Short mmCIF file of C-alpha atoms in Angstrom, two decimals:
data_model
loop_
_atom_site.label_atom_id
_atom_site.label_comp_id
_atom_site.label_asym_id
_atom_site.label_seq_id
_atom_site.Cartn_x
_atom_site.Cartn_y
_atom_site.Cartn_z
CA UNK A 1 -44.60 -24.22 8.17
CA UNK A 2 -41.88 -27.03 8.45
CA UNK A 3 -39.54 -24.78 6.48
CA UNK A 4 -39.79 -21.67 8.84
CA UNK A 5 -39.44 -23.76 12.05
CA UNK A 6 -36.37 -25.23 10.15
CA UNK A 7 -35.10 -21.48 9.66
CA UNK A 8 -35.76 -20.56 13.64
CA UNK A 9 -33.98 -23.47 14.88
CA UNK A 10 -31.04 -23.29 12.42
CA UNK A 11 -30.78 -19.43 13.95
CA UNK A 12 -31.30 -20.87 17.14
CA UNK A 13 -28.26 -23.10 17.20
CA UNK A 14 -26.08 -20.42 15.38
CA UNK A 15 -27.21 -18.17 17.95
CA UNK A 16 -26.36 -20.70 21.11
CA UNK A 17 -22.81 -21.34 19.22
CA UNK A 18 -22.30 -17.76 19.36
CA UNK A 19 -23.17 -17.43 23.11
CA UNK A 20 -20.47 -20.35 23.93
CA UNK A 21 -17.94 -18.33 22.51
CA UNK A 22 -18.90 -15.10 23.78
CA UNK A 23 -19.11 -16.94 27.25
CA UNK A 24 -16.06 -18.27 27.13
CA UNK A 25 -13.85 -14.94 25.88
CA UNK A 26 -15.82 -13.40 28.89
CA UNK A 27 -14.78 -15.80 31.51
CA UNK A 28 -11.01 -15.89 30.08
CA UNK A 29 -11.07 -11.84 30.30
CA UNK A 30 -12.11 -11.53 33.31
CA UNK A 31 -9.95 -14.26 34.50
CA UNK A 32 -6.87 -12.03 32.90
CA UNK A 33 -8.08 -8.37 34.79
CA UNK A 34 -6.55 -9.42 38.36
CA UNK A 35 -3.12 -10.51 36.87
CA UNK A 36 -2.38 -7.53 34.68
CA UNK A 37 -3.37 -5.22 37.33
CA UNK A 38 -1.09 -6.69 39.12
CA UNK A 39 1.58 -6.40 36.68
CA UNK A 40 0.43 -2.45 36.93
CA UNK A 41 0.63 -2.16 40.18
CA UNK A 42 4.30 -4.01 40.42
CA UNK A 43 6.17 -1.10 37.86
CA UNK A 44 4.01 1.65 39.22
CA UNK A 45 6.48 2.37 42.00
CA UNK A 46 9.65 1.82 40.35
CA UNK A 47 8.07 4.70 37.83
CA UNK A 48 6.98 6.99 40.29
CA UNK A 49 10.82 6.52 42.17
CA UNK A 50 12.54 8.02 38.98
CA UNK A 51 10.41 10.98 38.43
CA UNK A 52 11.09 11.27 41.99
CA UNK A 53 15.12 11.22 41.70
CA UNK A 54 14.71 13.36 38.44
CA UNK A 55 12.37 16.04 40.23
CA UNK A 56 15.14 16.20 42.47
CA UNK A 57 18.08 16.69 40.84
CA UNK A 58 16.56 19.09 38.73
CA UNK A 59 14.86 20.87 41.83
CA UNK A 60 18.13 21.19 43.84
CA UNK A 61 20.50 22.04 40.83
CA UNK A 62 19.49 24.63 38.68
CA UNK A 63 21.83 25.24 36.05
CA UNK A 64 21.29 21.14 35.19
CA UNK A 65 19.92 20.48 31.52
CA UNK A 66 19.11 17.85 29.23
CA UNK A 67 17.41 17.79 25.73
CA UNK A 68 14.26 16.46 27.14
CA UNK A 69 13.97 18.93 30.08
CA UNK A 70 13.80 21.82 27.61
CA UNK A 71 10.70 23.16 26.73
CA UNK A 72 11.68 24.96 24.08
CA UNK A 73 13.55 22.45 22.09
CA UNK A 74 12.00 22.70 18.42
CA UNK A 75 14.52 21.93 15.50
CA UNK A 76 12.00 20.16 12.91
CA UNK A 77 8.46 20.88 14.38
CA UNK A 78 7.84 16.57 14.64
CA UNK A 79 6.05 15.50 17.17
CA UNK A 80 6.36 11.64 17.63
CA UNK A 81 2.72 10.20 19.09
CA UNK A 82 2.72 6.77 20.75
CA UNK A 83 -0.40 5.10 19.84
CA UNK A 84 -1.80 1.81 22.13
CA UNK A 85 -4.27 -0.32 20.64
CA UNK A 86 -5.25 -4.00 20.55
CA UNK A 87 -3.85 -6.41 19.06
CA UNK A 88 -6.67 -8.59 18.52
CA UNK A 89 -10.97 -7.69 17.81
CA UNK A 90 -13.62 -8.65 20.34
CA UNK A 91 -12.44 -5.37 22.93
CA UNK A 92 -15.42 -3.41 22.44
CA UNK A 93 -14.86 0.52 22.10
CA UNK A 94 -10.98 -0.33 23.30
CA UNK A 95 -8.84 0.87 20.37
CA UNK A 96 -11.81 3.28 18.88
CA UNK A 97 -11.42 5.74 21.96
CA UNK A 98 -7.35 5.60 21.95
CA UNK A 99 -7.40 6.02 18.10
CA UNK A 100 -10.07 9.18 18.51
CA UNK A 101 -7.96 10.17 21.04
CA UNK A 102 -5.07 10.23 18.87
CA UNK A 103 -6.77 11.84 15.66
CA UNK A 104 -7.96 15.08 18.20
CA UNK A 105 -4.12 15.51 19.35
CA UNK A 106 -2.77 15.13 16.04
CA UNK A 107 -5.19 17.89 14.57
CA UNK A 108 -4.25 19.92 17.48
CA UNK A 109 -0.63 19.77 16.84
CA UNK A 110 -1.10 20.38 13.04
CA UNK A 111 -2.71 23.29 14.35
CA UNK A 112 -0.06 24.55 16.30
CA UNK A 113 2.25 24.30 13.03
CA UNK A 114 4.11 20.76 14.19
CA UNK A 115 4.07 17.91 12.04
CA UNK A 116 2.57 14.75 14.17
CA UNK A 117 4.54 11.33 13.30
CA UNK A 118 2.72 8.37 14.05
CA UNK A 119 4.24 5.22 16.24
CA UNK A 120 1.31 2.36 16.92
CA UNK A 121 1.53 -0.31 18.98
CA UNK A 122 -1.49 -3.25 17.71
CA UNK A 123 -3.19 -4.15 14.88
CA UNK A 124 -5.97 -2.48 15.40
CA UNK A 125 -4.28 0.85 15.19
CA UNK A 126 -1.11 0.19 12.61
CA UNK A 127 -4.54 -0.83 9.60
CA UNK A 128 -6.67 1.97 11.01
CA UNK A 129 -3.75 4.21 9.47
CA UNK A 130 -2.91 1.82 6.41
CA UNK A 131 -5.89 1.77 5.30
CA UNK A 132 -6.06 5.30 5.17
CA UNK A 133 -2.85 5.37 3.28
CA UNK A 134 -0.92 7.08 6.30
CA UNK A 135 1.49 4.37 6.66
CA UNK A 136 3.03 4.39 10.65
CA UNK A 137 6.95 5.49 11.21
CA UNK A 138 7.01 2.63 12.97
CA UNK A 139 4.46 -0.46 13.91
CA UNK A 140 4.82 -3.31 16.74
CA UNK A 141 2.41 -5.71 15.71
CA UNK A 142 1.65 -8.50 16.38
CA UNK A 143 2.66 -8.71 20.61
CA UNK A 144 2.08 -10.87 23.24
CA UNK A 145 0.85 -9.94 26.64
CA UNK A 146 4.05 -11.90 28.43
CA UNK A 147 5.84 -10.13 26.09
CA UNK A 148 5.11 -6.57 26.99
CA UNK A 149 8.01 -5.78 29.16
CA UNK A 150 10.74 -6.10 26.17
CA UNK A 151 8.24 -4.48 23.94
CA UNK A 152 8.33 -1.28 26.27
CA UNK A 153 12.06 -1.38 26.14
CA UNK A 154 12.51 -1.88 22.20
CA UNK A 155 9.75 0.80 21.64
CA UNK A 156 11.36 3.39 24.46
CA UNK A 157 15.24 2.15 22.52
CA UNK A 158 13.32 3.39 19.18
CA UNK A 159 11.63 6.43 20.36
CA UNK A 160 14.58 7.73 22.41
CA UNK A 161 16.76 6.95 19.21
CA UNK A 162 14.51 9.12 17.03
CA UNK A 163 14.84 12.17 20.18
CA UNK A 164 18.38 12.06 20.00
CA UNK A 165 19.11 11.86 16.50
CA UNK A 166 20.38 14.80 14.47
CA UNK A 167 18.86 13.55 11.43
CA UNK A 168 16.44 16.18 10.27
CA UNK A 169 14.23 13.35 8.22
CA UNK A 170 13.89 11.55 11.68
CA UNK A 171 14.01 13.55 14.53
CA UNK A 172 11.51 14.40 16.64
CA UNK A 173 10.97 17.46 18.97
CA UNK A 174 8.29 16.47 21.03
CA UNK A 175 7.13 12.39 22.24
CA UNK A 176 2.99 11.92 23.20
CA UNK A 177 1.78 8.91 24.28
CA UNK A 178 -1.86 7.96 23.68
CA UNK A 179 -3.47 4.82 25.82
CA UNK A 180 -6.29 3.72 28.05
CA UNK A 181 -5.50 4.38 31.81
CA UNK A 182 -6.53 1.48 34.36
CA UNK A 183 -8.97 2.79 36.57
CA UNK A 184 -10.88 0.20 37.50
CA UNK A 185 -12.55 -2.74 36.24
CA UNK A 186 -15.77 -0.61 35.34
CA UNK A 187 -13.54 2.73 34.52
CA UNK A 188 -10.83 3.25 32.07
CA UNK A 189 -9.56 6.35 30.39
CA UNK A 190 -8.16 7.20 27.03
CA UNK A 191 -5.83 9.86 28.08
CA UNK A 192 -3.38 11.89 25.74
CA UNK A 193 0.39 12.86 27.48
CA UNK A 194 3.31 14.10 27.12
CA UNK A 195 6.77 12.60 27.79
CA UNK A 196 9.08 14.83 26.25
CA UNK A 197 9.96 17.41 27.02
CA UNK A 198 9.52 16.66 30.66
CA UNK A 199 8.52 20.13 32.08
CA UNK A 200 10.61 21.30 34.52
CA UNK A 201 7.50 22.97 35.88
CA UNK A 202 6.12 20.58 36.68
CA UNK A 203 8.92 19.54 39.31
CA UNK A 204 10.36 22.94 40.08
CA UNK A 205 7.01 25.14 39.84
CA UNK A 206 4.63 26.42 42.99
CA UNK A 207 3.00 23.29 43.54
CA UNK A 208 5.64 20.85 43.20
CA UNK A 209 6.41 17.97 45.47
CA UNK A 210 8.96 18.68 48.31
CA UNK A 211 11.96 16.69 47.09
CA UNK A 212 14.60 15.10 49.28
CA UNK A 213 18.41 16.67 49.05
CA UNK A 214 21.05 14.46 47.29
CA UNK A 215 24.32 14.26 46.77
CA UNK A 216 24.97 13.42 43.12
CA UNK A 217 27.98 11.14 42.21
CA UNK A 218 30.00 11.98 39.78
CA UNK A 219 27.25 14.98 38.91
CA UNK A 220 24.05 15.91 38.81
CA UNK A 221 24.22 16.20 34.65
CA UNK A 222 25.53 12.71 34.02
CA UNK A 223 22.99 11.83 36.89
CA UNK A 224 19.80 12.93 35.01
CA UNK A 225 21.07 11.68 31.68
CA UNK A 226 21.10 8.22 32.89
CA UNK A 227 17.38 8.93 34.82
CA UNK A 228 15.63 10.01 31.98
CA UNK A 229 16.09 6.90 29.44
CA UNK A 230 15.21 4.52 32.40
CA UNK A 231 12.25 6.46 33.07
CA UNK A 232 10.98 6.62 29.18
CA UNK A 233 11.74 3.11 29.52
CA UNK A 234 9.53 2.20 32.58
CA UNK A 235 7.00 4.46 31.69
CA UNK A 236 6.11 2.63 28.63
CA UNK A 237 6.56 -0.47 30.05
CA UNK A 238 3.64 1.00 32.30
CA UNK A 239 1.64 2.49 30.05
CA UNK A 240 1.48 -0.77 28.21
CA UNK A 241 0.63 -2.66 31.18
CA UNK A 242 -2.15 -0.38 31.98
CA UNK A 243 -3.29 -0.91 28.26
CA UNK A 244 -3.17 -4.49 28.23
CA UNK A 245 -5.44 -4.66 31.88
CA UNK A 246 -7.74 -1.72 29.90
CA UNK A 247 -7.97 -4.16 27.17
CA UNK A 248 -9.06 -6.90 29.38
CA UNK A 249 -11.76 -5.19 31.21
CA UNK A 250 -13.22 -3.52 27.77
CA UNK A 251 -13.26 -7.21 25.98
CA UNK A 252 -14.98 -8.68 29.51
CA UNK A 253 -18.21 -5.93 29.09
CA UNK A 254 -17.80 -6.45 25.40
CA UNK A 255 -18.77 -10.23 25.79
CA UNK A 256 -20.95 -9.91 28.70
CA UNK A 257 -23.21 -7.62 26.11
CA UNK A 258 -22.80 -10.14 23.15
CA UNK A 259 -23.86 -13.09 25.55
CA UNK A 260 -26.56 -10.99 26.89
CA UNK A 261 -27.62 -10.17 23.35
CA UNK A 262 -27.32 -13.38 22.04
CA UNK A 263 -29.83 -14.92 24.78
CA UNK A 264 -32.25 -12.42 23.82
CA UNK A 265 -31.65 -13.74 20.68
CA UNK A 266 -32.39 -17.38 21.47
CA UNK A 267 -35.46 -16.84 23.28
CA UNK A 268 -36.69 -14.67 20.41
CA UNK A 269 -36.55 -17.25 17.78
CA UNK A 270 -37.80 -20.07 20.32
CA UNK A 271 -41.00 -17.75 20.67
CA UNK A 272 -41.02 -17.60 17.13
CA UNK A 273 -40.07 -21.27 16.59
CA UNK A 274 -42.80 -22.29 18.59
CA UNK A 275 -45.20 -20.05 17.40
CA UNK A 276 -44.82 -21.70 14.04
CA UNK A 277 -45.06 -25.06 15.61
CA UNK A 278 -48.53 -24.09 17.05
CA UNK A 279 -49.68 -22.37 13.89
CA UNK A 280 -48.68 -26.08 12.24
CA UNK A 281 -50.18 -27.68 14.69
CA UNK A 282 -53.50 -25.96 14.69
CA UNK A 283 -53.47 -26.03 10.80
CA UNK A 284 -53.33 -29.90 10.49
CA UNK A 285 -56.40 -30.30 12.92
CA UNK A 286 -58.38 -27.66 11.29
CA UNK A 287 -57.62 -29.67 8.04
CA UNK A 288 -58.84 -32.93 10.24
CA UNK A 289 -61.93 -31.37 11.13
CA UNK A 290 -62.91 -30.10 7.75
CA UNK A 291 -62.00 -33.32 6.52
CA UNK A 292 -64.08 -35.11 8.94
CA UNK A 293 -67.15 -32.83 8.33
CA UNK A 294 -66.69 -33.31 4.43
CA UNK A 295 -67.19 -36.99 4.86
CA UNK A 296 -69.46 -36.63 7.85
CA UNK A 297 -71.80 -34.46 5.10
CA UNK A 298 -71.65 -37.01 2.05
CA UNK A 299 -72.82 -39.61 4.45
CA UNK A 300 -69.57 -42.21 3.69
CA UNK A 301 -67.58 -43.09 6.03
CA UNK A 302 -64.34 -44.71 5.76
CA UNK A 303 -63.34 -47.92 6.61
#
């Protein structure tokens, strides 16, 4: 009996060591949430302005074009596809939903005859593919969260690179972007879209925003080709942001269920533990009693 109570309170410590952590990445996510939603909510409107100024120009002057306004662009069938993950475990079903996400739009595009090119962001993602043998174009891994601002920009420098390029081997037709929208603290989203070719559709069609008139200086074509870098740019930068405050909120539930589970844990093996100590217990006086009646029956008595 000794030896099993020795067992349940071994598991019991392990189990309370456990919680401490748990508690603690809990408390330091949830800490986190508030900031990087913050963050979100500081490049949201500086986003939102340039698709603004480029559904305008390309509202009010028709004949304008650029490479990633056209729809139809296809010169090698790639299509480049943006993958967010987490750069570190502990985040629950984070980078599993963004990674399924990704695997359902890449099997749709193979279906569609268009070769999909992998670009991950986080470990999590660049050895899911690795480890399948299906080695990334390109990786950014590891990152810090400070650091995510000049990540968007050298990812959007890369990606834009690769739209641009004549090189058959590299270029790409189309660019997705796979992440976790920030809903809430309780609701995220792993969302699939895509950033180029920006539909002109989408700013010109039925149901289109009313757009204000400008005068573009020196024209509305080199206008839009400086708009639609800066807003790759700070849409990534956004995306990311929104990933990193996703990533948060998933790793705070994440712990809260691991601490929850680990309690349960604790209070099973202290039932347990105990149980064993009153089995002991209850053994040793039975053995007192028989021993007592043994000598009680042989008439000595001990002195």
């Amino acid at each position: 009996m000794g030896a099993q109570q020795r067992v349940y309170k071994q598991r019991i410590r392990s189990a309370q060591g456990m919680k401490k952590i748990f508690k603690a990445k809990e408390m330091v996510a949830a800490s986190r949430i508030a900031k990087a939603h913050a963050r979100v909510e500081a490049t949201t409107p500086y986003a939102d302005a340039l698709t603004r100024a480029i559904g305008s120009v390309a509202t009010h002057s028709s004949e304008v074009s650029h490479p990633f306004l056209d729809t139809d662009r296809k010169q090698t069938g790639r299509a480049g596809i943006l993958l967010i993950t987490a750069d570190r475990g502990m985040t629950g079903p984070y980078s599993h939903n963004v990674i399924r996400e990704a695997e359902q739009l890449a099997n749709t595009l193979r279906d569609e005859g268009k070769e999909p090119v992998m670009y991950v962001v986080g470990r999590k993602g660049d050895s899911y593919y690795r480890f399948r043998n299906r080695e990334p174009q390109r990786s950014w891994t590891p990152y810090k969260e400070n650091e995510l601002p000049s990540l968007g920009r050298e990812i959007a420098a890369a990606v834009t690179e690769d739209l641009v390029t004549e090189d058959p081997t590299v270029h790409l037709d189309e660019l997705y972007v796979v992440s976790t929208r920030f809903e809430s603290r309780f609701v995220q989203n792993a969302r699939s879209v895509r950033m180029v070719p920006m539909g002109l559709g989408d700013v010109r069609g039925e149901n289109a925003p009313t757009y204000p008139l400008y005068e573009f200086v020196p024209d509305a074509e080199s206008v839009i080709g400086e708009l639609l870098p800066r807003y790759i740019e700070s849409r990534i930068i956004n995306i990311l942001l929104q990933a990193m405050a996703s990533e948060h909120a998933s790793t705070q539930r994440a712990m809260k269920t691991a601490t929850d589970n680990a309690e349960t844990q604790i209070n099973k093996f202290t039932r347990l533990a105990n149980s064993a100590r009153q089995a002991e217990i209850t053994q040793e006086i039975t053995e007192i009693v028989g021993g007592a009646d043994a000598l009680s029956g042989s008439g000595r008595t001990e002195r």
